[in-house]
């Protein structure tokens, strides 16, 4: 579904779409007297290692909350609707402001302590904090333009002893030529465990995108410590769930969402996404481990402890992305530590945190077969049997709202919904199919929380439907063309892509309308930032995940934007207490070549000749 469909459907469904809070009661037990110290601070994205967003405090109560007053405010210095989640260490609060600058504030007074300016391309949702045992080394770690970097948490300056002169290239080690890897970093910050930073990735969702291997790096040296391959190599567990040599060309199966950690046991829980291409899998027949899995790994070594696949051979972009929630329940008269996983399709699955055994039975139920040539839908999908769905899983004509539409418009929408293919796990074809929930909901990143001791899990459900239709397009190659010819083709394709995905919200002249702001004057936009906006959303614009990276590149060419590393040019310093700018110095641009459409299957691979895309 393109962005216009998303914005339109906000008006179509009569039920509240955002902000629906579901309480999933997972066998409640009484409160414990003591809670781990991790729930008394906010040093980490998500509040703590377990991503519970849970804080123990007794200063704010129902009786005094009405008396709260604003003590201080800090102006971001721009009009960007940041999605950044600040962290607070001791009395220092770290925020993103002032044209993508990292700012340290006195959390008590709001005083600006320092600014590291111009971190354009930084992970948009948060950062990581680490300190050594005597607190003599305190640092912030973050990804920026597909590198991993560290800065001193006290001074705000880059730590150049980290990695190669302050840089770890995240495009290296993904089983692809780094020059053809256009994206690598996730927009969520990862997870610190002891002296490691655990990272997922966001390598793209198109044909030939890189695999989403899970990795860990040393927080002091930047040294690569371990990798877990989410698309197995020959001889590795799960290899037989793919076609022969699929690891050479299939991508995705990545953790772009939130990693949770059982700190005491040293177990990291990674939710993984769909393999590429998301909606047509004729070149990846099989169940496709370790895509769409909850993966429990030894945080120190990356060794798999257990896994459970929650979508087989995904054709709906049903990534697992919301933070797995760790809590404790009473089950069959015994106390049990569990991990609860909320999914896009609206299910909550609950597992023994250590063994991976489902707490309640999960049934494999038949689902419709695919009608697409070369495609073989996996015949069953896993359904939980005790906890009910927390969102609707289909759309009917009577669901169309009576608000905001004329009688004729409502009748047209009802007719469209009645005609479309519907139902959970109904494969997409060349006829219009409505996915409900769609690729953006029900549970997406940031949508889960928990009380870690009493079995309460909270889910915010996003009732975004997706309108799908597959269309065949041959791959476009740029080999043998002059750069000027490639540039001209990209601008032409970019205008077509803009008309398809963006025009209804931003206008034929890009001047904006009631649904979206003006996109004029974007010649200063760079590729990493535009890619982040489209794939992760910003402000009231939701993520539009099915626009391929090549289309994003072409749209930017149409805008006249920059394809180069945004830090390769000298930038003006932000006003204020600026101590550094631009992160660690670069030796070269790490942004992929202007056009990457020449990528194709490796020689000798037997794959379908046709490629289908969502339209």
Coordinates of C-alpha atoms in Angstrom, one line a residue:
X1 CA 0.0 0.0 0.0
X2 CA 1.4 3.4 -1.0
X3 CA 1.4 6.4 1.3
X4 CA -1.7 7.8 -0.3
X5 CA -3.6 4.6 0.5
X6 CA -2.4 4.8 4.1
X7 CA -3.5 8.3 4.6
X8 CA -6.8 7.6 2.9
X9 CA -7.6 4.6 4.9
X10 CA -7.2 6.6 8.1
X11 CA -10.5 8.1 7.1
X12 CA -12.0 4.8 5.9
X13 CA -12.0 2.5 8.9
X14 CA -14.6 3.6 11.5
X15 CA -12.7 2.2 14.5
X16 CA -9.8 4.1 16.2
X17 CA -6.6 3.3 14.3
X18 CA -3.8 4.6 16.5
X19 CA -3.8 4.6 20.2
X20 CA -5.8 1.5 20.7
X21 CA -4.3 0.0 23.9
X22 CA -4.8 -3.7 24.5
X23 CA -4.1 -5.2 27.9
X24 CA -3.1 -8.8 27.4
X25 CA -3.4 -10.5 30.8
X26 CA -0.9 -13.3 30.9
X27 CA -1.8 -15.2 34.1
X28 CA -1.4 -12.5 36.7
X29 CA 0.4 -13.0 40.0
X30 CA 1.0 -10.8 42.9
X31 CA 3.6 -8.0 43.0
X32 CA 7.0 -8.8 44.3
X33 CA 8.6 -6.8 47.1
X34 CA 11.8 -6.0 45.2
X35 CA 12.4 -5.1 41.6
X36 CA 15.7 -5.1 39.7
X37 CA 17.5 -1.8 39.7
X38 CA 17.3 -1.7 35.9
X39 CA 13.7 -0.5 36.4
X40 CA 14.7 2.5 38.5
X41 CA 16.7 4.2 35.7
X42 CA 16.3 5.2 32.1
X43 CA 19.9 4.6 30.8
X44 CA 18.8 2.6 27.8
X45 CA 16.4 2.8 24.9
X46 CA 13.1 1.2 26.1
X47 CA 14.0 2.0 29.7
X48 CA 16.2 -1.0 30.4
X49 CA 17.7 -4.2 29.0
X50 CA 14.3 -6.0 28.9
X51 CA 12.6 -3.2 26.9
X52 CA 9.7 -3.2 29.4
X53 CA 9.3 0.6 29.4
X54 CA 8.6 0.0 33.1
X55 CA 9.8 2.3 35.9
X56 CA 9.5 1.9 39.7
X57 CA 8.8 5.3 41.3
X58 CA 6.5 6.6 44.0
X59 CA 6.8 10.3 43.7
X60 CA 4.0 10.8 41.1
X61 CA 0.7 9.5 42.2
X62 CA -3.0 9.8 41.2
X63 CA -3.4 12.3 43.9
X64 CA -0.7 14.7 42.9
X65 CA -0.4 14.3 39.2
X66 CA -2.7 17.2 38.6
X67 CA -0.2 19.5 40.4
X68 CA 2.7 18.8 38.0
X69 CA 4.2 21.9 36.4
X70 CA 6.7 22.5 33.6
X71 CA 10.1 23.1 35.2
X72 CA 12.1 23.8 32.1
X73 CA 11.9 23.5 28.3
X74 CA 14.5 23.1 25.7
X75 CA 13.9 24.3 22.1
X76 CA 15.1 21.8 19.5
X77 CA 16.1 24.7 17.2
X78 CA 14.3 23.3 14.1
X79 CA 10.9 22.0 13.1
X80 CA 11.7 18.4 12.7
X81 CA 9.3 16.0 14.4
X82 CA 12.0 13.8 16.1
X83 CA 11.1 10.2 17.0
X84 CA 14.2 10.0 19.2
X85 CA 13.9 8.4 22.7
X86 CA 16.1 10.4 25.1
X87 CA 18.1 8.6 27.8
X88 CA 19.2 9.9 31.2
X89 CA 22.4 9.0 33.0
X90 CA 22.9 10.5 36.4
X91 CA 21.9 14.1 35.8
X92 CA 22.6 14.2 32.1
X93 CA 19.9 13.9 29.5
X94 CA 20.9 13.1 25.9
X95 CA 18.5 14.3 23.1
X96 CA 18.5 14.7 19.4
X97 CA 17.9 18.3 18.2
X98 CA 19.2 21.2 16.1
X99 CA 19.3 19.5 12.7
X100 CA 20.3 16.1 13.8
X101 CA 22.8 17.1 16.5
X102 CA 23.3 15.1 19.7
X103 CA 22.8 17.4 22.7
X104 CA 23.7 16.8 26.4
X105 CA 21.5 18.7 28.9
X106 CA 21.4 19.0 32.6
X107 CA 18.3 17.0 33.4
X108 CA 17.5 19.1 36.4
X109 CA 17.8 22.6 34.9
X110 CA 17.7 22.1 31.1
X111 CA 21.1 23.7 30.7
X112 CA 22.9 22.9 27.5
X113 CA 26.2 21.1 28.4
X114 CA 27.5 20.3 24.9
X115 CA 26.4 19.7 21.3
X116 CA 27.9 17.3 18.8
X117 CA 26.5 18.9 15.7
X118 CA 25.6 17.6 12.2
X119 CA 25.2 13.9 12.9
X120 CA 23.1 13.5 9.8
X121 CA 22.2 9.9 9.1
X122 CA 22.3 9.0 12.9
X123 CA 20.0 6.2 14.1
X124 CA 16.8 8.2 14.5
X125 CA 15.2 6.4 17.5
X126 CA 17.9 6.3 20.1
X127 CA 21.4 5.7 21.3
X128 CA 23.3 3.4 23.6
X129 CA 25.2 4.3 26.8
X130 CA 28.1 2.2 28.3
X131 CA 30.5 2.8 31.1
X132 CA 33.3 0.7 32.6
X133 CA 33.4 -0.6 36.2
X134 CA 35.1 2.5 37.7
X135 CA 33.2 4.9 35.5
X136 CA 36.4 6.4 34.1
X137 CA 35.3 5.5 30.6
X138 CA 31.8 6.6 29.7
X139 CA 30.7 6.5 26.1
X140 CA 27.7 6.8 23.7
X141 CA 27.5 4.4 20.8
X142 CA 25.3 4.9 17.8
X143 CA 25.1 4.0 14.1
X144 CA 25.3 6.8 11.5
X145 CA 25.4 6.4 7.7
X146 CA 25.9 2.7 8.1
X147 CA 28.9 3.0 10.4
X148 CA 29.2 2.3 14.1
X149 CA 30.7 5.2 16.1
X150 CA 31.4 6.1 19.7
X151 CA 31.6 9.5 21.5
X152 CA 32.7 10.5 25.0
X153 CA 29.6 10.8 27.1
X154 CA 31.1 13.6 29.2
X155 CA 32.9 15.7 26.5
X156 CA 30.8 14.9 23.4
X157 CA 33.8 14.3 21.2
X158 CA 34.4 11.3 19.0
X159 CA 36.5 8.5 20.3
X160 CA 39.0 7.9 17.6
X161 CA 40.5 4.8 19.2
X162 CA 37.2 3.0 18.5
X163 CA 37.3 1.0 15.3
X164 CA 39.4 2.4 12.4
X165 CA 39.9 6.0 13.5
X166 CA 36.5 6.1 15.1
X167 CA 34.7 4.1 12.4
X168 CA 33.3 0.6 12.1
X169 CA 31.8 0.0 8.6
X170 CA 28.6 -2.0 9.0
X171 CA 28.4 -2.8 5.3
X172 CA 31.3 -5.2 5.8
X173 CA 30.4 -8.8 6.8
X174 CA 27.0 -9.2 5.2
X175 CA 28.1 -11.8 2.6
X176 CA 27.8 -9.2 -0.2
X177 CA 30.2 -6.8 -1.9
X178 CA 30.1 -3.8 0.4
X179 CA 30.1 -1.5 -2.6
X180 CA 26.7 -2.9 -3.6
X181 CA 25.2 -2.6 0.0
X182 CA 23.2 0.5 0.0
X183 CA 21.8 0.2 3.5
X184 CA 23.0 -1.6 6.7
X185 CA 22.1 0.1 9.9
X186 CA 18.8 -0.2 11.7
X187 CA 16.9 2.8 13.0
X188 CA 16.7 1.3 16.4
X189 CA 19.9 1.6 18.5
X190 CA 20.7 -2.0 19.4
X191 CA 21.4 -3.3 22.9
X192 CA 24.4 -3.1 25.3
X193 CA 25.4 -6.2 27.2
X194 CA 28.6 -6.2 29.3
X195 CA 31.3 -5.0 26.9
X196 CA 29.3 -5.8 23.7
X197 CA 26.8 -3.9 21.6
X198 CA 24.3 -6.2 19.9
X199 CA 23.0 -4.9 16.6
X200 CA 20.3 -5.8 14.0
X201 CA 20.2 -4.1 10.6
X202 CA 17.9 -2.7 8.0
X203 CA 19.5 -3.8 4.7
X204 CA 16.6 -3.1 2.4
X205 CA 13.5 -5.0 1.2
X206 CA 14.2 -5.3 -2.5
X207 CA 15.5 -8.1 -4.7
X208 CA 19.2 -8.7 -4.0
X209 CA 19.1 -6.9 -0.7
X210 CA 21.8 -8.1 1.7
X211 CA 20.9 -10.6 4.5
X212 CA 20.1 -9.2 8.0
X213 CA 22.8 -11.0 10.0
X214 CA 22.8 -10.3 13.7
X215 CA 26.1 -9.0 15.0
X216 CA 28.0 -8.0 18.2
X217 CA 31.0 -5.6 18.5
X218 CA 33.3 -4.7 21.4
X219 CA 32.2 -1.3 22.8
X220 CA 35.8 -0.3 23.6
X221 CA 37.7 -1.4 20.5
X222 CA 35.0 -1.7 17.9
X223 CA 36.2 -5.3 17.2
X224 CA 33.7 -7.6 15.6
X225 CA 32.9 -10.4 18.1
X226 CA 30.3 -12.6 16.6
X227 CA 27.7 -13.0 13.8
X228 CA 24.6 -15.1 13.7
X229 CA 23.6 -15.7 10.0
X230 CA 19.8 -15.4 9.7
X231 CA 20.1 -16.9 6.2
X232 CA 22.1 -20.0 6.8
X233 CA 25.1 -21.2 4.8
X234 CA 25.6 -24.8 3.7
X235 CA 26.0 -27.1 6.7
X236 CA 24.3 -24.7 9.1
X237 CA 21.1 -25.4 10.9
X238 CA 18.1 -24.2 8.7
X239 CA 19.9 -24.3 5.4
X240 CA 17.5 -27.0 4.1
X241 CA 14.6 -24.6 4.6
X242 CA 15.8 -22.6 1.6
X243 CA 16.5 -23.4 -2.0
X244 CA 20.1 -24.5 -2.7
X245 CA 22.5 -21.5 -2.7
X246 CA 19.7 -19.0 -1.6
X247 CA 22.2 -17.4 0.8
X248 CA 24.0 -16.0 -2.2
X249 CA 21.1 -13.8 -3.3
X250 CA 18.2 -13.7 -0.7
X251 CA 18.2 -10.8 1.7
X252 CA 16.3 -9.5 4.7
X253 CA 15.4 -11.8 7.7
X254 CA 16.8 -8.9 9.8
X255 CA 16.1 -7.3 13.1
X256 CA 15.2 -3.8 12.4
X257 CA 13.0 -3.6 15.5
X258 CA 13.8 -3.9 19.2
X259 CA 16.1 -6.3 20.9
X260 CA 15.3 -7.4 24.4
X261 CA 17.7 -8.9 26.9
X262 CA 17.5 -11.1 30.0
X263 CA 20.5 -9.6 31.6
X264 CA 20.8 -12.1 34.4
X265 CA 20.8 -15.1 32.1
X266 CA 22.7 -13.5 29.3
X267 CA 20.0 -14.3 26.7
X268 CA 19.2 -11.8 23.9
X269 CA 15.9 -12.0 22.1
X270 CA 15.9 -10.9 18.5
X271 CA 12.6 -10.5 16.5
X272 CA 13.4 -11.0 12.8
X273 CA 11.6 -9.8 9.7
X274 CA 10.6 -11.2 6.4
X275 CA 13.0 -12.4 3.7
X276 CA 13.2 -10.5 0.4
X277 CA 11.4 -10.0 -1.8
X278 CA 8.7 -9.6 0.8
X279 CA 5.6 -10.2 -1.3
X280 CA 6.7 -12.7 -3.9
X281 CA 8.9 -15.7 -2.9
X282 CA 9.3 -17.9 -6.0
X283 CA 13.1 -17.7 -5.6
X284 CA 13.0 -18.7 -1.9
X285 CA 10.6 -21.7 -1.7
X286 CA 10.6 -23.3 1.7
X287 CA 9.8 -22.2 5.2
X288 CA 12.8 -19.8 5.3
X289 CA 14.5 -20.0 8.7
X290 CA 15.4 -17.7 10.4
X291 CA 13.1 -15.2 8.9
X292 CA 10.0 -14.1 11.0
X293 CA 11.4 -15.8 14.1
X294 CA 11.8 -15.0 17.8
X295 CA 15.5 -15.9 18.2
X296 CA 17.0 -16.5 21.6
X297 CA 20.8 -16.2 21.4
X298 CA 23.6 -16.4 23.9
X299 CA 24.5 -12.7 24.2
X300 CA 28.2 -13.4 24.7
X301 CA 28.7 -15.8 21.8
X302 CA 25.8 -15.4 19.4
X303 CA 25.0 -19.2 19.7
X304 CA 21.4 -20.1 19.1
X305 CA 19.7 -21.3 22.2
X306 CA 16.2 -21.7 20.7
X307 CA 13.9 -20.2 18.1
X308 CA 10.3 -20.3 17.0
X309 CA 9.1 -19.2 13.5
X310 CA 5.8 -17.3 13.7
X311 CA 5.3 -16.9 9.9
X312 CA 6.5 -19.5 7.4
X313 CA 7.6 -18.3 4.0
X314 CA 6.3 -14.8 4.6
X315 CA 4.5 -13.2 1.7
X316 CA 2.9 -10.3 3.6
X317 CA 5.8 -8.4 5.2
X318 CA 4.8 -9.6 8.6
X319 CA 8.1 -8.7 10.3
X320 CA 8.5 -9.3 14.0
X321 CA 9.6 -5.9 15.2
X322 CA 8.0 -5.0 18.5
X323 CA 10.2 -5.6 21.6
X324 CA 9.7 -9.2 23.0
X325 CA 8.4 -8.6 26.5
X326 CA 9.9 -10.4 29.5
X327 CA 7.7 -11.0 32.5
X328 CA 6.8 -13.7 35.1
X329 CA 3.6 -15.6 35.4
X330 CA 2.0 -18.4 37.4
X331 CA 1.3 -21.3 35.2
X332 CA -0.1 -24.7 36.3
X333 CA 0.8 -23.8 39.9
X334 CA 4.4 -22.8 39.2
X335 CA 6.2 -19.6 38.7
X336 CA 7.5 -19.2 35.1
X337 CA 9.7 -16.6 33.4
X338 CA 8.3 -16.0 29.9
X339 CA 8.8 -13.9 26.8
X340 CA 5.7 -12.6 25.1
X341 CA 5.9 -11.7 21.4
X342 CA 3.3 -9.5 19.7
X343 CA 3.1 -9.6 16.0
X344 CA 1.9 -7.5 13.1
X345 CA -0.8 -10.0 12.3
X346 CA -2.4 -9.3 15.7
X347 CA -1.3 -12.4 17.8
X348 CA 0.4 -12.6 21.1
X349 CA 2.6 -15.7 21.5
X350 CA 4.1 -16.6 24.9
X351 CA 7.1 -18.9 25.4
X352 CA 9.2 -20.2 28.3
X353 CA 12.0 -17.7 28.4
X354 CA 14.7 -20.4 28.8
X355 CA 13.5 -23.4 26.8
X356 CA 11.4 -21.7 24.1
X357 CA 8.5 -24.1 24.8
X358 CA 5.1 -22.4 24.1
X359 CA 3.2 -21.8 27.3
X360 CA 0.0 -22.6 25.5
X361 CA -0.4 -24.8 22.4
X362 CA 0.3 -23.2 19.0
X363 CA -1.6 -24.9 16.2
X364 CA -0.5 -25.2 12.6
X365 CA -3.6 -24.4 10.6
X366 CA -4.1 -24.6 6.8
X367 CA -4.0 -21.3 4.9
X368 CA -4.9 -20.6 1.2
X369 CA -2.5 -21.6 -1.5
X370 CA -0.9 -19.0 -3.8
X371 CA -2.2 -18.5 -7.4
X372 CA 1.0 -16.8 -8.6
X373 CA 3.3 -18.6 -11.1
X374 CA 6.3 -20.2 -9.5
X375 CA 5.1 -19.5 -6.0
X376 CA 4.4 -22.2 -3.4
X377 CA 2.7 -20.9 -0.2
X378 CA 3.7 -22.7 3.0
X379 CA 0.6 -24.9 3.6
X380 CA 0.1 -23.9 7.3
X381 CA 0.7 -21.0 9.6
X382 CA 1.0 -21.0 13.5
X383 CA -2.0 -19.8 15.4
X384 CA -2.1 -19.3 19.2
X385 CA -5.0 -21.2 20.9
X386 CA -5.6 -19.4 24.2
X387 CA -4.9 -15.7 23.9
X388 CA -7.3 -14.1 21.4
X389 CA -6.2 -11.7 18.6
X390 CA -5.7 -8.2 19.9
X391 CA -6.8 -6.6 16.6
X392 CA -9.2 -7.1 13.7
X393 CA -7.9 -9.5 11.0
X394 CA -10.2 -8.6 8.2
X395 CA -12.1 -5.6 6.7
X396 CA -15.8 -5.8 5.6
X397 CA -17.8 -3.2 3.6
X398 CA -19.8 -2.3 6.7
X399 CA -16.6 -1.2 8.4
X400 CA -16.3 1.8 6.1
X401 CA -16.9 5.0 8.2
X402 CA -19.9 7.2 7.6
X403 CA -17.7 10.2 8.6
X404 CA -15.8 12.4 6.1
X405 CA -17.3 10.7 3.0
X406 CA -20.2 11.6 0.8
X407 CA -22.8 8.8 0.3
X408 CA -21.3 8.2 -3.1
X409 CA -17.7 8.0 -1.9
X410 CA -18.7 5.6 0.9
X411 CA -20.5 3.4 -1.6
X412 CA -17.5 3.3 -3.8
X413 CA -15.2 2.3 -0.9
X414 CA -17.7 -0.4 0.1
X415 CA -17.7 -1.7 -3.4
X416 CA -13.9 -1.8 -3.5
X417 CA -13.7 -3.6 -0.2
X418 CA -16.4 -6.1 -1.2
X419 CA -14.6 -6.9 -4.5
X420 CA -11.1 -7.3 -3.0
X421 CA -9.5 -10.5 -1.7
X422 CA -9.5 -10.6 2.1
X423 CA -8.6 -12.7 5.1
X424 CA -5.5 -13.4 7.2
X425 CA -2.7 -15.1 5.2
X426 CA -4.5 -14.8 1.9
X427 CA -1.6 -14.6 -0.6
X428 CA -1.3 -11.5 -2.7
X429 CA -2.0 -11.8 -6.4
X430 CA -2.5 -9.5 -9.5
X431 CA -6.0 -8.8 -8.1
X432 CA -6.4 -6.4 -5.3
X433 CA -5.9 -7.9 -1.8
X434 CA -6.6 -6.2 1.5
X435 CA -4.3 -7.2 4.3
X436 CA -5.7 -6.5 7.7
X437 CA -3.7 -5.9 9.7
X438 CA -1.3 -4.7 6.9
X439 CA 2.4 -4.4 6.8
X440 CA 2.4 -1.4 9.3
X441 CA 0.4 -3.0 12.1
X442 CA -1.0 -4.4 14.5
X443 CA 2.1 -4.5 16.8
X444 CA 5.0 -2.6 15.3
X445 CA 8.2 -1.1 16.8
X446 CA 7.6 0.7 20.1
X447 CA 4.2 -0.8 20.6
X448 CA 4.8 -3.2 23.5
X449 CA 5.6 -2.8 27.2
X450 CA 5.3 -5.0 30.3
X451 CA 5.2 -5.1 34.1
X452 CA 8.2 -7.5 34.5
X453 CA 6.9 -9.1 37.6
X454 CA 3.1 -9.7 37.4
X455 CA 2.4 -11.0 33.9
X456 CA 0.9 -7.9 32.4
X457 CA 1.8 -7.2 28.8
X458 CA 0.7 -4.0 27.1
X459 CA 0.2 -3.8 23.3
X460 CA -0.7 -0.8 21.2
X461 CA -2.4 -2.0 18.1
X462 CA -2.2 -0.1 14.8
X463 CA -5.1 -1.0 12.6
X464 CA -3.6 -0.1 9.3
X465 CA -4.9 -2.2 6.4
X466 CA -2.7 -2.6 3.3
X467 CA -4.1 -2.7 -0.2
X468 CA -1.9 -4.9 -2.3
X469 CA -1.6 -5.9 -6.0
X470 CA 1.3 -7.7 -7.7
X471 CA 2.6 -6.5 -11.0
X472 CA 5.3 -7.9 -13.2
X473 CA 8.3 -5.7 -14.0
X474 CA 11.5 -6.8 -15.6
X475 CA 14.7 -5.9 -13.7
X476 CA 16.3 -2.6 -14.9
X477 CA 20.0 -2.7 -15.6
X478 CA 22.4 0.2 -15.9
X479 CA 25.4 -1.7 -17.3
X480 CA 27.0 -0.3 -20.4
X481 CA 25.3 3.1 -20.0
X482 CA 27.1 6.4 -19.7
X483 CA 26.6 8.2 -16.3
X484 CA 24.5 11.0 -18.0
X485 CA 22.2 8.3 -19.5
X486 CA 21.8 6.6 -16.1
X487 CA 21.1 10.0 -14.4
X488 CA 18.4 10.8 -17.0
X489 CA 16.8 7.4 -16.7
X490 CA 16.8 7.8 -12.9
X491 CA 15.0 11.2 -13.0
X492 CA 12.4 9.8 -15.3
X493 CA 11.8 6.7 -13.2
X494 CA 11.8 9.0 -10.1
X495 CA 9.0 11.1 -11.4
X496 CA 7.0 7.9 -12.2
X497 CA 7.7 6.6 -8.6
X498 CA 6.7 9.9 -7.1
X499 CA 3.4 9.9 -9.0
X500 CA 2.7 6.4 -7.8
X501 CA 3.7 6.6 -4.2
X502 CA 3.8 10.3 -3.1
X503 CA 1.6 12.5 -5.3
X504 CA -1.8 12.1 -3.7
X505 CA -0.3 13.2 -0.3
X506 CA 2.1 15.9 -1.5
X507 CA 0.5 17.1 -4.7
X508 CA 1.3 16.8 -8.4
X509 CA 3.5 20.0 -8.1
X510 CA 5.1 18.8 -4.8
X511 CA 3.6 21.8 -3.1
X512 CA 1.7 19.8 -0.5
X513 CA -2.0 19.5 0.4
X514 CA -4.2 18.7 3.4
X515 CA -2.6 15.2 3.6
X516 CA 1.1 16.1 3.4
X517 CA 3.5 19.0 3.5
X518 CA 5.4 20.6 0.6
X519 CA 8.3 18.6 -0.8
X520 CA 9.7 21.6 -2.8
X521 CA 13.3 22.7 -2.0
X522 CA 14.6 19.2 -1.3
X523 CA 17.7 19.5 -3.4
X524 CA 19.7 19.5 -0.1
X525 CA 18.2 16.2 0.9
X526 CA 20.6 13.2 1.0
X527 CA 19.9 9.6 0.3
X528 CA 20.3 8.2 3.8
X529 CA 17.9 10.8 5.3
X530 CA 15.2 10.3 2.6
X531 CA 15.5 6.6 3.0
X532 CA 15.0 6.9 6.8
X533 CA 11.9 9.1 6.4
X534 CA 10.2 6.8 3.9
X535 CA 11.0 3.5 5.5
X536 CA 10.6 4.5 9.2
X537 CA 8.1 7.4 9.0
X538 CA 8.3 10.8 10.5
X539 CA 5.8 12.9 12.4
X540 CA 2.3 11.8 11.2
X541 CA 3.7 10.1 8.1
X542 CA 3.7 6.3 8.8
X543 CA 6.5 4.0 7.5
X544 CA 6.0 3.1 3.8
X545 CA 8.0 -0.1 3.8
X546 CA 7.3 -1.5 0.4
X547 CA 9.0 1.3 -1.6
X548 CA 12.2 -0.3 -2.7
X549 CA 15.6 1.3 -2.2
X550 CA 16.0 1.7 -5.9
X551 CA 12.8 3.6 -6.1
X552 CA 13.9 5.8 -3.2
X553 CA 17.1 6.6 -5.1
X554 CA 15.2 7.5 -8.2
X555 CA 12.7 9.7 -6.2
X556 CA 15.7 11.6 -4.8
X557 CA 17.1 12.0 -8.3
X558 CA 13.8 13.5 -9.3
X559 CA 14.0 15.9 -6.4
X560 CA 17.6 16.8 -7.4
X561 CA 19.0 15.6 -4.1
X562 CA 22.4 14.4 -3.1
X563 CA 23.5 10.8 -3.5
X564 CA 26.7 11.3 -1.6
X565 CA 27.7 10.8 2.0
X566 CA 26.1 13.7 3.8
X567 CA 29.3 14.1 5.9
X568 CA 31.6 14.3 2.9
X569 CA 31.0 18.0 2.6
X570 CA 32.0 20.8 5.0
X571 CA 28.9 21.7 7.1
X572 CA 28.1 24.8 9.1
X573 CA 28.2 24.3 12.8
X574 CA 25.0 24.6 14.8
X575 CA 24.8 27.5 17.1
X576 CA 25.3 26.8 20.8
X577 CA 27.9 25.0 22.9
X578 CA 29.3 23.0 20.0
X579 CA 32.2 20.7 20.9
X580 CA 32.4 18.7 17.7
X581 CA 30.7 18.2 14.3
X582 CA 29.9 15.3 11.9
X583 CA 31.2 12.4 14.0
X584 CA 34.5 10.7 13.3
X585 CA 36.3 11.8 10.2
X586 CA 35.7 9.9 7.0
X587 CA 38.2 8.5 4.6
X588 CA 35.7 8.0 1.9
X589 CA 32.0 8.0 1.2
X590 CA 30.3 4.7 2.1
X591 CA 27.1 5.5 0.3
X592 CA 26.4 3.0 -2.5
X593 CA 26.9 4.0 -6.2
X594 CA 24.2 6.3 -7.6
X595 CA 22.3 3.5 -9.2
X596 CA 22.3 -0.1 -8.0
X597 CA 19.9 -1.5 -10.5
X598 CA 22.6 -3.6 -12.1
X599 CA 22.4 -6.2 -9.3
X600 CA 21.3 -9.6 -10.4
X601 CA 21.3 -13.2 -9.4
X602 CA 24.8 -14.9 -9.3
X603 CA 25.7 -16.9 -12.4
X604 CA 24.5 -20.5 -12.5
X605 CA 21.6 -19.9 -10.1
X606 CA 18.3 -21.3 -11.3
X607 CA 15.6 -18.7 -10.4
X608 CA 12.4 -17.5 -11.9
X609 CA 12.7 -15.2 -14.9
X610 CA 9.8 -13.0 -13.8
X611 CA 9.9 -10.6 -10.9
X612 CA 6.7 -9.4 -9.3
X613 CA 6.4 -6.2 -7.2
X614 CA 3.6 -4.7 -5.1
X615 CA 1.7 -2.0 -7.0

